[in-house]
Amino acid sequence: MQPKVLVGCPTSDYHEYCIEEFSKAAKSLTYQNCDILIVDNSKDLSFFNRLKGLRFNVIKDEFKEKARDRIVSSRNLLREYAINNNYDYFFSLEQDIIPPTNVIEILLQSKKNIIAGVYFKPFNNQYIPIASQAIDERTFEELKKSSDPELKKRMEKNKITTYKDAGRQLTPEEVEEPQIIEIHEAGLGCVLMSKSVIEKVSFRYEPDLDGFDDTWFYQDARRVGFKAYLDTSIKCKHLILNKPWKWADLER
């Protein structure tokens, strides 16, 4: 029997710009034994009603002023739903991510507890994958000696004091060929996680540090013994350039 998968998406009216493309993609997923659940954390009910009109199963979450609080709350509602309804896997899919239609089948083939697909973000006039690899202790010591002020600032601000909490940004070339590689962390926009993972790891963030819940999810998963992987054969479209707002403008 096919594993039972919950496709879960936290969202709000900030992502109204991509609802049509997401709706088409989500309804085109070819895996048979899955359900789609969206949690809307908008301030009012207009976007919730629009999602209902598109025939999605939607839960209305309480609105919170800070974006990170909204995302964490909604993602934990999805986690609890998956656990309480005995799903074998939770497939975290964000509304601005458009995956291949057979993404779930491919990720399940790996039999990994945590495995993500690839999507990119713009950085320094190129597109880089939102994923990093672990580094060893020697590399970490070399990083600490760096004269790069931005790197030093980032390490200090996020209290990165050991090599286990540091990662090396993957390059576009490293994800070009299809393979499964162990990673330090990735985003939560396209990642399959087993029931054994979500039973032990909830979603959270550190209020006095940078980063959303993706950073802390992978860190917490490592600390309870799980490894994370990236399937580079899965390349997703990221609608990040279409959005009519900036993360810097939101209260975090």
Short mmCIF file of C-alpha atoms in Angstrom, two decimals, residues 115-229:
data_model
loop_
_atom_site.label_atom_id
_atom_site.label_comp_id
_atom_site.label_asym_id
_atom_site.label_seq_id
_atom_site.Cartn_x
_atom_site.Cartn_y
_atom_site.Cartn_z
CA ILE A 115 14.58 14.90 1.74
CA ALA A 116 14.11 18.16 -0.13
CA GLY A 117 13.83 19.32 -3.71
CA VAL A 118 15.86 22.16 -5.20
CA TYR A 119 14.70 25.73 -5.69
CA PHE A 120 16.71 28.88 -6.14
CA LYS A 121 16.94 32.50 -5.01
CA PRO A 122 18.70 35.48 -6.60
CA PHE A 123 22.05 36.42 -5.04
CA ASN A 124 24.85 38.59 -6.45
CA ASN A 125 23.48 38.57 -10.00
CA GLN A 126 23.02 34.80 -10.12
CA TYR A 127 20.60 32.17 -8.84
CA ILE A 128 21.79 29.94 -6.02
CA PRO A 129 20.10 26.88 -4.50
CA ILE A 130 18.47 27.38 -1.11
CA ALA A 131 20.53 24.62 0.48
CA SER A 132 23.85 24.15 2.24
CA GLN A 133 26.19 21.29 3.05
CA ALA A 134 27.77 20.49 6.38
CA ILE A 135 31.39 21.44 6.94
CA ASP A 136 34.08 19.76 9.01
CA GLU A 137 35.83 21.22 12.03
CA ARG A 138 38.94 22.23 10.08
CA THR A 139 36.90 24.21 7.55
CA PHE A 140 35.00 25.87 10.37
CA GLU A 141 38.23 27.00 12.03
CA GLU A 142 39.32 28.50 8.70
CA LEU A 143 36.00 30.33 8.41
CA LYS A 144 36.48 31.83 11.86
CA LYS A 145 39.76 33.35 10.67
CA SER A 146 38.07 35.02 7.71
CA SER A 147 38.41 38.79 7.36
CA ASP A 148 35.00 39.04 5.71
CA PRO A 149 33.04 41.40 8.00
CA GLU A 150 29.65 40.17 6.76
CA LEU A 151 30.57 36.56 7.51
CA LYS A 152 31.81 37.45 10.98
CA LYS A 153 28.68 39.48 11.68
CA ARG A 154 26.42 36.63 10.54
CA MET A 155 28.24 34.04 12.66
CA GLU A 156 28.15 36.24 15.75
CA LYS A 157 24.52 37.27 15.31
CA ASN A 158 23.35 33.68 14.88
CA LYS A 159 25.61 32.36 17.64
CA ILE A 160 27.34 29.87 15.36
CA THR A 161 30.04 28.56 17.65
CA THR A 162 30.63 24.99 16.42
CA TYR A 163 31.08 23.42 12.99
CA LYS A 164 27.91 21.38 13.51
CA ASP A 165 25.81 24.53 13.29
CA ALA A 166 27.61 25.93 10.24
CA GLY A 167 26.98 25.13 6.61
CA ARG A 168 28.53 25.87 3.22
CA GLN A 169 26.29 27.32 0.52
CA LEU A 170 25.81 24.91 -2.37
CA THR A 171 26.61 26.27 -5.82
CA PRO A 172 24.38 25.99 -8.90
CA GLU A 173 26.96 23.65 -10.44
CA GLU A 174 26.75 21.26 -7.49
CA VAL A 175 23.02 20.68 -7.97
CA GLU A 176 23.08 20.48 -11.75
CA GLU A 177 23.42 16.69 -12.13
CA PRO A 178 20.73 14.38 -10.66
CA GLN A 179 21.92 12.89 -7.37
CA ILE A 180 20.99 12.59 -3.72
CA ILE A 181 23.35 14.44 -1.40
CA GLU A 182 23.44 14.90 2.34
CA ILE A 183 22.85 18.50 3.34
CA HIS A 184 23.17 20.75 6.36
CA GLU A 185 19.86 22.49 5.70
CA ALA A 186 17.51 23.72 2.99
CA GLY A 187 14.27 25.64 2.84
CA LEU A 188 10.93 24.16 3.82
CA GLY A 189 9.30 25.02 0.50
CA CYS A 190 9.62 21.51 -0.93
CA VAL A 191 10.62 18.88 1.62
CA LEU A 192 9.26 15.46 2.55
CA MET A 193 9.59 14.42 6.18
CA SER A 194 8.59 11.14 7.76
CA LYS A 195 6.19 10.69 10.64
CA SER A 196 9.10 9.71 12.90
CA VAL A 197 10.63 13.14 12.25
CA ILE A 198 7.57 15.29 12.88
CA GLU A 199 6.74 13.32 16.02
CA LYS A 200 10.09 14.47 17.47
CA VAL A 201 10.62 17.85 15.85
CA SER A 202 8.21 20.78 15.93
CA PHE A 203 8.62 24.13 14.17
CA ARG A 204 10.04 27.14 15.97
CA TYR A 205 12.46 30.03 15.68
CA GLU A 206 14.78 31.98 17.95
CA PRO A 207 13.36 35.52 18.41
CA ASP A 208 16.77 37.14 19.05
CA LEU A 209 18.47 35.46 16.07
CA ASP A 210 18.13 35.62 12.31
CA GLY A 211 16.36 32.92 10.34
CA PHE A 212 12.93 31.47 9.96
CA ASP A 213 11.75 28.05 11.11
CA ASP A 214 13.64 26.21 8.37
CA THR A 215 17.00 26.89 10.04
CA TRP A 216 15.83 25.63 13.42
CA PHE A 217 13.96 22.64 11.98
CA TYR A 218 17.12 21.20 10.45
CA GLN A 219 19.16 22.02 13.54
CA ASP A 220 16.65 20.34 15.85
CA ALA A 221 16.39 17.32 13.54
CA ARG A 222 20.18 16.89 13.60
CA ARG A 223 20.21 17.05 17.37
CA VAL A 224 17.80 14.12 17.67
CA GLY A 225 19.72 12.02 15.15
CA PHE A 226 18.16 12.67 11.74
CA LYS A 227 20.11 13.40 8.56
CA ALA A 228 18.75 15.56 5.76
CA TYR A 229 19.16 15.07 2.03
#
